[in-house]
PDB file of C-alpha atoms in Angstrom:
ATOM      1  CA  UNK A   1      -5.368  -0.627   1.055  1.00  0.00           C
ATOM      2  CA  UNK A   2      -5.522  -3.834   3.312  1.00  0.00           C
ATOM      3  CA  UNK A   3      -5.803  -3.146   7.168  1.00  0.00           C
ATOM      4  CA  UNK A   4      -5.059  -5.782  10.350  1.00  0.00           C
ATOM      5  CA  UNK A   5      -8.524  -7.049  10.946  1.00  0.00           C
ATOM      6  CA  UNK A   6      -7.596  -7.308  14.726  1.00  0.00           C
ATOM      7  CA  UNK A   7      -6.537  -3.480  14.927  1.00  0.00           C
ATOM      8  CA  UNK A   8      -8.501  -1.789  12.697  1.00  0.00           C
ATOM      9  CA  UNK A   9     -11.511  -2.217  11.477  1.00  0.00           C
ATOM     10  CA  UNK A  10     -13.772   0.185   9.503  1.00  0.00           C
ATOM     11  CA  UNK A  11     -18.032  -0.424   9.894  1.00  0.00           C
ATOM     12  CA  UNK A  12     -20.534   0.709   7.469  1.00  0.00           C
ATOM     13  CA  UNK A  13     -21.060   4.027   8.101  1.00  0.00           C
ATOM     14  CA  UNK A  14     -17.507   4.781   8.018  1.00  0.00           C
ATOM     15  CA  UNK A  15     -16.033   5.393  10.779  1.00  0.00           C
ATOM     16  CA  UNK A  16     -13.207   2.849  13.402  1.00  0.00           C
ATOM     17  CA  UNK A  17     -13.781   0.787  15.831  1.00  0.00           C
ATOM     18  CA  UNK A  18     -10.880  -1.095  18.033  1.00  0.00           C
ATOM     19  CA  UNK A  19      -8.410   2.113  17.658  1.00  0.00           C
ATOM     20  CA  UNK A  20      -7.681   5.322  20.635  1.00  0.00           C
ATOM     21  CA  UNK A  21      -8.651   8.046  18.005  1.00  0.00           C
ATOM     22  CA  UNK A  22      -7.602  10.549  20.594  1.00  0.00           C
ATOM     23  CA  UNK A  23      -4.046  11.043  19.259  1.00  0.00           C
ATOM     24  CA  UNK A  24      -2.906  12.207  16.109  1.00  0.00           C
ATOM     25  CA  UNK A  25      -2.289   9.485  13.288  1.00  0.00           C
ATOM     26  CA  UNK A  26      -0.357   8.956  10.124  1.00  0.00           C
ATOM     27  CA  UNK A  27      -2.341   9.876   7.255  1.00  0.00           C
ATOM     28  CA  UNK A  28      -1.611   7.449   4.828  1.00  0.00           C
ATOM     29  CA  UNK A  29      -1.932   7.043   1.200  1.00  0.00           C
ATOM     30  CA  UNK A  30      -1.033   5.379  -2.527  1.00  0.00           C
ATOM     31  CA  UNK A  31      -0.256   6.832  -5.727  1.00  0.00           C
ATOM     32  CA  UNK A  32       0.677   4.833  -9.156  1.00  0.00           C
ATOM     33  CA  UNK A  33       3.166   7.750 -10.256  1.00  0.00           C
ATOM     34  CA  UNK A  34       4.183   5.928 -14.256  1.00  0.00           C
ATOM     35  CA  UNK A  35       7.807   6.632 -13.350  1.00  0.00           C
ATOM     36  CA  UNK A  36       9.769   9.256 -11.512  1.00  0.00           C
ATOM     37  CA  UNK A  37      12.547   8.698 -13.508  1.00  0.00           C
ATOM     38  CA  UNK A  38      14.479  11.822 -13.499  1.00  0.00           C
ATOM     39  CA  UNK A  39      15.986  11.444 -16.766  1.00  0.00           C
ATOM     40  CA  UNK A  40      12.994  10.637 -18.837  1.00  0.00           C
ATOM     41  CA  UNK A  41      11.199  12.919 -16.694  1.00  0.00           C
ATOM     42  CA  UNK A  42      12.959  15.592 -15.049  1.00  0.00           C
ATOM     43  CA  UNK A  43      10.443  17.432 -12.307  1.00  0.00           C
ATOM     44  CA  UNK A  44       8.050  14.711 -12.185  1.00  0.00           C
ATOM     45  CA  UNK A  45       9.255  13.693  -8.552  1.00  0.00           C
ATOM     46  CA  UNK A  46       9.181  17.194  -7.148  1.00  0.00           C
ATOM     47  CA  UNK A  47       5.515  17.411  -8.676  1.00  0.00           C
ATOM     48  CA  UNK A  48       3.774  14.381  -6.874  1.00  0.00           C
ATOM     49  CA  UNK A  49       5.811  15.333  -3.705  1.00  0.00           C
ATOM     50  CA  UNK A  50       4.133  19.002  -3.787  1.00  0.00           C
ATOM     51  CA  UNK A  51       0.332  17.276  -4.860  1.00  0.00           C
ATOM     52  CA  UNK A  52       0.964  15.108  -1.588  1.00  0.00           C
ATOM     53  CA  UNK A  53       2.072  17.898   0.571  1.00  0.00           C
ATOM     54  CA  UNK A  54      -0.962  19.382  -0.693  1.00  0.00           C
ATOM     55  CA  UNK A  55      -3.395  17.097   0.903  1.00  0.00           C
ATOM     56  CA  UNK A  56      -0.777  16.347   3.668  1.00  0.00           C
ATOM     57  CA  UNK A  57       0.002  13.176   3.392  1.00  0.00           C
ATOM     58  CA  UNK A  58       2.661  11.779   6.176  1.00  0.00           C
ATOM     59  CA  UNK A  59       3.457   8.381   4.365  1.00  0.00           C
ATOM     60  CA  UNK A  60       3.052   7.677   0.811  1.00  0.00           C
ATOM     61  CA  UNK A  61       2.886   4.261  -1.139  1.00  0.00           C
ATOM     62  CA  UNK A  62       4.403   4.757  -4.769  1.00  0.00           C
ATOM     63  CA  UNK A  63       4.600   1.985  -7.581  1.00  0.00           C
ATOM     64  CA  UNK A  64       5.790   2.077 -10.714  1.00  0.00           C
ATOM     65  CA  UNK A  65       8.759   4.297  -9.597  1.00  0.00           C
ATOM     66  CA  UNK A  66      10.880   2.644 -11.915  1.00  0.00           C
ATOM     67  CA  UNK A  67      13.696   3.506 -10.450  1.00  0.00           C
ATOM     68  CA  UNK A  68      16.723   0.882 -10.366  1.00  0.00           C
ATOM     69  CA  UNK A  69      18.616  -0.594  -7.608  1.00  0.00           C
ATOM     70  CA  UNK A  70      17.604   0.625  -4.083  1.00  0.00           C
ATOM     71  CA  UNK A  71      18.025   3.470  -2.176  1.00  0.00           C
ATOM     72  CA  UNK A  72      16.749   6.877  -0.819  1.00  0.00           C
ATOM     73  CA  UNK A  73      15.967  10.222  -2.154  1.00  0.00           C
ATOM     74  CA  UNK A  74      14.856  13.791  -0.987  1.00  0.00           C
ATOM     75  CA  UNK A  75      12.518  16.418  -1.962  1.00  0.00           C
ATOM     76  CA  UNK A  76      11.462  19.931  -0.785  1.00  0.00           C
ATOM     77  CA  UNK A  77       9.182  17.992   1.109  1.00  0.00           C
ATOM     78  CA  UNK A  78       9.633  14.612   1.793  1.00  0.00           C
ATOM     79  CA  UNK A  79      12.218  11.689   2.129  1.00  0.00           C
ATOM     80  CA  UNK A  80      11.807   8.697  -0.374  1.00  0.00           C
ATOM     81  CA  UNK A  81      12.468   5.185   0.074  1.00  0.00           C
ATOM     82  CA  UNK A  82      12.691   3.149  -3.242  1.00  0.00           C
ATOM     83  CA  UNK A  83      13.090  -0.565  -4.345  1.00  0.00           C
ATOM     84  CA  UNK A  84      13.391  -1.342  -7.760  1.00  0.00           C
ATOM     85  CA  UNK A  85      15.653  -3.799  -9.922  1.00  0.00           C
ATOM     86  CA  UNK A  86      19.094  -3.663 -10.573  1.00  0.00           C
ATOM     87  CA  UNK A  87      19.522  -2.713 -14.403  1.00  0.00           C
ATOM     88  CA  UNK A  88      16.183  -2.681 -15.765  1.00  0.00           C
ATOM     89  CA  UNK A  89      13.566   0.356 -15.106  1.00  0.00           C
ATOM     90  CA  UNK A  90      10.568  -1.804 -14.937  1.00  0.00           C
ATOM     91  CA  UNK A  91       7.965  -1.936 -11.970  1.00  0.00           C
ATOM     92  CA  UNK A  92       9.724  -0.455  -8.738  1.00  0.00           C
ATOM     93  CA  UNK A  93       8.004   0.157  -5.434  1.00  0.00           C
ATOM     94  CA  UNK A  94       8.433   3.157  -3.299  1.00  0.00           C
ATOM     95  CA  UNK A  95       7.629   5.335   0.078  1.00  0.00           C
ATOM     96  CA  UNK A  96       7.510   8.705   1.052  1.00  0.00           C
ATOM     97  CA  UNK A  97       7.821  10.188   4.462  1.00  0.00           C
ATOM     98  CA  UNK A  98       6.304  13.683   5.093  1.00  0.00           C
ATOM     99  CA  UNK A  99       9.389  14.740   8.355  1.00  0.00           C
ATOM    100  CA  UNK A 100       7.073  13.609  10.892  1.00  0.00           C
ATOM    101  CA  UNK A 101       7.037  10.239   9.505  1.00  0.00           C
ATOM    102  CA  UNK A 102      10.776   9.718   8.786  1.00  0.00           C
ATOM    103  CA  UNK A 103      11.568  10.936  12.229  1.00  0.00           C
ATOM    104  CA  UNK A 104       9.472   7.528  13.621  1.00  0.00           C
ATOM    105  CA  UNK A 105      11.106   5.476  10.955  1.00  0.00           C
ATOM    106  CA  UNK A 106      13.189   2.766  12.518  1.00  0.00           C
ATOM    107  CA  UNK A 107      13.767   0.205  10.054  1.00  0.00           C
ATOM    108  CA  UNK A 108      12.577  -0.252   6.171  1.00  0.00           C
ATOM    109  CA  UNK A 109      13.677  -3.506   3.544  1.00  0.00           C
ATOM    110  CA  UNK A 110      13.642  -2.875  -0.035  1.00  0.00           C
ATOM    111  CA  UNK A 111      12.118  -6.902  -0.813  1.00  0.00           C
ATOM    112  CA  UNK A 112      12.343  -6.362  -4.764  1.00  0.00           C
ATOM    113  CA  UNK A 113      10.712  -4.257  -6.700  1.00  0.00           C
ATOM    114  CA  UNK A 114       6.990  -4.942  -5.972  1.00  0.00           C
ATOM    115  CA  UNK A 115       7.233  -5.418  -2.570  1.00  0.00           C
ATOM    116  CA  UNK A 116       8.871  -2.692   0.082  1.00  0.00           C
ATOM    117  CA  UNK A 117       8.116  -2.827   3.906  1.00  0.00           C
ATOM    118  CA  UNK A 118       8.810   0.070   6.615  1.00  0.00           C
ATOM    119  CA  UNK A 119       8.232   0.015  10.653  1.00  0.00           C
ATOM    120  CA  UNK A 120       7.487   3.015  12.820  1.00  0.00           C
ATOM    121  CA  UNK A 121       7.490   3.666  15.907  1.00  0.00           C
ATOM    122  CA  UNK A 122       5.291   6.309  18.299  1.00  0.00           C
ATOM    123  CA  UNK A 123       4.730   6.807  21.789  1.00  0.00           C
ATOM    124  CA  UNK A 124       1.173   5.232  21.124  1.00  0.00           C
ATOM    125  CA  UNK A 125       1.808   3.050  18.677  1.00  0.00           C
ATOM    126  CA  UNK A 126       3.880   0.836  15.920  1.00  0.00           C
ATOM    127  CA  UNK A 127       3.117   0.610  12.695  1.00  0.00           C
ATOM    128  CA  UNK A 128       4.237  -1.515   9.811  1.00  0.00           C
ATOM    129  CA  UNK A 129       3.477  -0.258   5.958  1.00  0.00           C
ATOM    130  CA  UNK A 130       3.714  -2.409   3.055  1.00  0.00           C
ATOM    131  CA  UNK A 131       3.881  -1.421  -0.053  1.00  0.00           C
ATOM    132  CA  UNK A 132       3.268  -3.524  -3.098  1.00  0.00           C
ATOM    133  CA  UNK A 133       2.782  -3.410  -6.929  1.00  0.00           C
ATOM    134  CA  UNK A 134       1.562  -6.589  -7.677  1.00  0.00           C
ATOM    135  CA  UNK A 135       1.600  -8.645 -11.263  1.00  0.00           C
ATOM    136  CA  UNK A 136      -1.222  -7.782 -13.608  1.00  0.00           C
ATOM    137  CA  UNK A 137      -4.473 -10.771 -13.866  1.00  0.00           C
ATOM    138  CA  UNK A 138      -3.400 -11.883 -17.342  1.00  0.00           C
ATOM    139  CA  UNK A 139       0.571 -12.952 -15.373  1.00  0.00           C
ATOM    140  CA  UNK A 140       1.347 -16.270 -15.677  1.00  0.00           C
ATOM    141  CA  UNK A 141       0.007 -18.051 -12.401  1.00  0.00           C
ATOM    142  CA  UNK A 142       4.265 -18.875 -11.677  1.00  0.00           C
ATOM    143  CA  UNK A 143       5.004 -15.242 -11.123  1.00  0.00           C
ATOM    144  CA  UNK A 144       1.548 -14.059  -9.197  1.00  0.00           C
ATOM    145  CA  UNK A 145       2.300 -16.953  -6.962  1.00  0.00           C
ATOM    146  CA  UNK A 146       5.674 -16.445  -6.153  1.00  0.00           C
ATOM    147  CA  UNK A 147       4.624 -12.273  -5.458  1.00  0.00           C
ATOM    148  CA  UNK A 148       2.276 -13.730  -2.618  1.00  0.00           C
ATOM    149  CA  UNK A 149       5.063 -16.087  -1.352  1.00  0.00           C
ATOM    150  CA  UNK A 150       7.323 -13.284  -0.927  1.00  0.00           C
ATOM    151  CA  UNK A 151       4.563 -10.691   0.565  1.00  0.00           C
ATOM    152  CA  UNK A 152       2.959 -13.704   3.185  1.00  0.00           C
ATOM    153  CA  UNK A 153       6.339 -14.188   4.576  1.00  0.00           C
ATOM    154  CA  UNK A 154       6.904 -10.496   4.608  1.00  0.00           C
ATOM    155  CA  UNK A 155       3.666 -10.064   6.614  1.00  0.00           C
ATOM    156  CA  UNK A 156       4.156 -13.035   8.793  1.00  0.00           C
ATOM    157  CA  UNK A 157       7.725 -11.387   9.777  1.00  0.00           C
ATOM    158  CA  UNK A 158       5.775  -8.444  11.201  1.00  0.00           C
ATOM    159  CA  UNK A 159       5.939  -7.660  14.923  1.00  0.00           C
ATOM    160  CA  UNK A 160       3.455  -9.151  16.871  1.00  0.00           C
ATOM    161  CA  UNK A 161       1.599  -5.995  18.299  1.00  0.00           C
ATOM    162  CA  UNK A 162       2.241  -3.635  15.007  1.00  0.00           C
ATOM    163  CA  UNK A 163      -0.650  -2.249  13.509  1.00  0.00           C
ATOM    164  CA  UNK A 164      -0.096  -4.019   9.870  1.00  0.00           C
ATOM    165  CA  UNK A 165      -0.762  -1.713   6.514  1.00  0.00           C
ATOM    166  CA  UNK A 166      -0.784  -2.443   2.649  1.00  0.00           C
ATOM    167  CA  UNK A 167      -0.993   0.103   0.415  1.00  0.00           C
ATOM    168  CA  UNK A 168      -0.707  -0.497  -3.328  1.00  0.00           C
ATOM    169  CA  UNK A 169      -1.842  -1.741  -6.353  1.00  0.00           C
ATOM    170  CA  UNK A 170      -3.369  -5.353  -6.246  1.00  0.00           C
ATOM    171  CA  UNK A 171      -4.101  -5.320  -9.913  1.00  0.00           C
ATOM    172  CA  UNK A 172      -7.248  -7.074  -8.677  1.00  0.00           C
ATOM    173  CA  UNK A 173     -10.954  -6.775  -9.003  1.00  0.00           C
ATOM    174  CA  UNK A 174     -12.672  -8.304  -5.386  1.00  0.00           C
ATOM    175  CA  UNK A 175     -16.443  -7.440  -6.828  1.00  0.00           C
ATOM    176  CA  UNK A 176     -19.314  -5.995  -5.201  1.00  0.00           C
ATOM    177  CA  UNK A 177     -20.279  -9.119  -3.743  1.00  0.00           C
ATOM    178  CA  UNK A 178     -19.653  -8.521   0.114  1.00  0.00           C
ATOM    179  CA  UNK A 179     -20.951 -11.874   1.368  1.00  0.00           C
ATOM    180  CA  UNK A 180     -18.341 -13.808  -0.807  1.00  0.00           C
ATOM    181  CA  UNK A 181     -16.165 -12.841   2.266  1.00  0.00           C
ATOM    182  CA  UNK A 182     -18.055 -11.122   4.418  1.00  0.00           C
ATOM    183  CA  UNK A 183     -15.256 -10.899   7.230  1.00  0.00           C
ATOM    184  CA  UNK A 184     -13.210  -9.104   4.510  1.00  0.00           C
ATOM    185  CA  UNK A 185     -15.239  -7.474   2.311  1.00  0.00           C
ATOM    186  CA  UNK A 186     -16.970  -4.326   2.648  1.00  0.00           C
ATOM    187  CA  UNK A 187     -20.354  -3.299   0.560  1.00  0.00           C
ATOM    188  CA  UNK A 188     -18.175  -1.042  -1.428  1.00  0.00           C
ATOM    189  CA  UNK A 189     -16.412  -3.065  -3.763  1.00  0.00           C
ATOM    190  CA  UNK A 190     -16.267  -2.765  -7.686  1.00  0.00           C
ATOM    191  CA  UNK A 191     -16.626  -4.572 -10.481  1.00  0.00           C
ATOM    192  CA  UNK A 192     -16.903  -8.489 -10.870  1.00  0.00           C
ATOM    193  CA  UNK A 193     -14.096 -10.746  -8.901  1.00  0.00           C
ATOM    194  CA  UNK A 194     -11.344 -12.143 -11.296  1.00  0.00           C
ATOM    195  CA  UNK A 195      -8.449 -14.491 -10.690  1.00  0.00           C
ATOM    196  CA  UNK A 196      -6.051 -11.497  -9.063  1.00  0.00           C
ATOM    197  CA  UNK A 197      -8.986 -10.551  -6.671  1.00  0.00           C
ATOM    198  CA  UNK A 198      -9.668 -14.306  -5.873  1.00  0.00           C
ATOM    199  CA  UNK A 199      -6.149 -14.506  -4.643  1.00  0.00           C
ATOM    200  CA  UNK A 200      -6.207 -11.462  -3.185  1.00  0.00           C
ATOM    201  CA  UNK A 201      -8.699 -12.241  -0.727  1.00  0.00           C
ATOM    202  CA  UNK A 202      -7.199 -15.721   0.406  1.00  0.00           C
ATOM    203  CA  UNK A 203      -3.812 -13.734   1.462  1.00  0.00           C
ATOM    204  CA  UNK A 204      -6.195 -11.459   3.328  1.00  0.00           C
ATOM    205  CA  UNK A 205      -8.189 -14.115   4.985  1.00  0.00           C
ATOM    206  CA  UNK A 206      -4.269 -16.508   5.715  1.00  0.00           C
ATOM    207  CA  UNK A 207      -3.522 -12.752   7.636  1.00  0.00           C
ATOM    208  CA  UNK A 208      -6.652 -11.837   8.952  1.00  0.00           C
ATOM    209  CA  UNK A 209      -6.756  -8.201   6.617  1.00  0.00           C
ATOM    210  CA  UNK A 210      -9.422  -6.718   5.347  1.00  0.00           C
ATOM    211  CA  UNK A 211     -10.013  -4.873   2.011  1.00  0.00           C
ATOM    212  CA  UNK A 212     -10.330  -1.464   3.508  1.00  0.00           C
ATOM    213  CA  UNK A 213     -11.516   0.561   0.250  1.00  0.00           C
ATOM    214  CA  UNK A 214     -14.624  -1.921   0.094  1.00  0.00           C
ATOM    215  CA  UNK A 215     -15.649  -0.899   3.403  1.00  0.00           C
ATOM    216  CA  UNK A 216     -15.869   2.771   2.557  1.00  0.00           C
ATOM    217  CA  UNK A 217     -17.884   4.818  -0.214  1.00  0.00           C
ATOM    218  CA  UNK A 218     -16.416   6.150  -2.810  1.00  0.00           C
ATOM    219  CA  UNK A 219     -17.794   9.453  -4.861  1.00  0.00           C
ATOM    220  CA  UNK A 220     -18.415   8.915  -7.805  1.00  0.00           C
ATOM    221  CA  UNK A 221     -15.973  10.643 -10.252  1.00  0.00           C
ATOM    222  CA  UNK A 222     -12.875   9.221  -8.019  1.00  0.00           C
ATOM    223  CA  UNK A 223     -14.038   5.958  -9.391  1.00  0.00           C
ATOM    224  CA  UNK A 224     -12.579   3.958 -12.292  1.00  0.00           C
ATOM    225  CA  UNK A 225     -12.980   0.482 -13.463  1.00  0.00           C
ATOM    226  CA  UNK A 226     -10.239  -1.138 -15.991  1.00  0.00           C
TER     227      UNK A 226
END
């Protein structure tokens, strides 16, 4: 997840600085579902709707939807927003809002299908959430640059005073080595940088975000390295 280094940002020993904790916020998380396609997979949707309720989740980042076209859908639970492409069920990008959350919705823009952006608003604050599925590292350089033309001017169309979120799958590996970018990286990283983490970290520095799962430790059986 990459957080607005001017709003939000998270110290060592976990906890954040620069935001009024007193009021209740979103809770917000990711989840790479492998389709929700209710043909191929009847149920499925209904299933990681419940597991979020479960651990009360207000808004929801989903890739690999694979859902085509654009549109919305409803569960017991929540409300889903979905971006995918027209004919083909490949990739497809996707949000879902627990009813608090869709009832402070006040805009959302299906880009394509990696890239989907939302806005709410609060009575203490507004908040803009991102969601992305970006091209694996081995992607021809064409393609991952023309994801990261699309997302900068996505971010750069943000409101000036929103609280900016990204949640998703980078497909990247920023490494363990906090003092290649100190200002973004936490101590918590994984792995050893490659050519998707590389680029991920020059969008975060051109927007002044910060890696926020490399500023927080992770236990150890939530952890996997591909």
């Amino acid at each position: 997840m990459l957080l607005h280094a001017g709003v939000i940002k998270p110290v060592e020993d976990g906890n954040i600085n620069g935001v009024d904790m007193d009021f209740e916020c979103f809770r917000i998380g990711y989840w790479n579902v492998r389709t929700v396609n209710q043909e191929t997979q009847p149920g499925k949707l209904n299933s990681v709707m419940r597991t979020l309720d479960k651990f009360r989740i207000d808004i929801a980042g989903l890739s690999e939807t694979r859902l085509t076209g654009f549109g919305t859908l409803n569960s017991e639970t929540y409300h889903i927003l979905y971006s995918g492409l027209e004919t083909r069920k490949e990739a497809g990008v996707g949000m879902a809002l627990r009813s608090r959350a869709k009832k402070c919705l006040v805009d959302w823009e299906p880009i394509n299908e990696r890239i989907l952006r939302a806005r709410f608003v609060t009575s203490q604050a507004k908040l803009t959430v991102i969601v992305v599925y970006a091209p694996t590292n081995d992607t021809v350089d064409q393609t991952k640059d023309d994801f990261y033309r699309v997302l900068s001017n996505v971010v750069a169309k943000a409101h000036r005073h929103d609280i900016v979120t990204l949640c998703g799958d980078f497909n990247a590996k920023v490494g363990s080595d906090a003092s290649y970018a100190p200002a973004i990286l936490g101590r918590h990283g994984l792995g050893e940088i490659n050519d998707n983490g590389v680029r991920l970290i020059d969008f975060c520095a051109t927007h002044e975000l910060i890696v926020g799962a490399s500023w927080f430790p992770h236990k150890q059986i939530y952890l996997k390295i591909a």
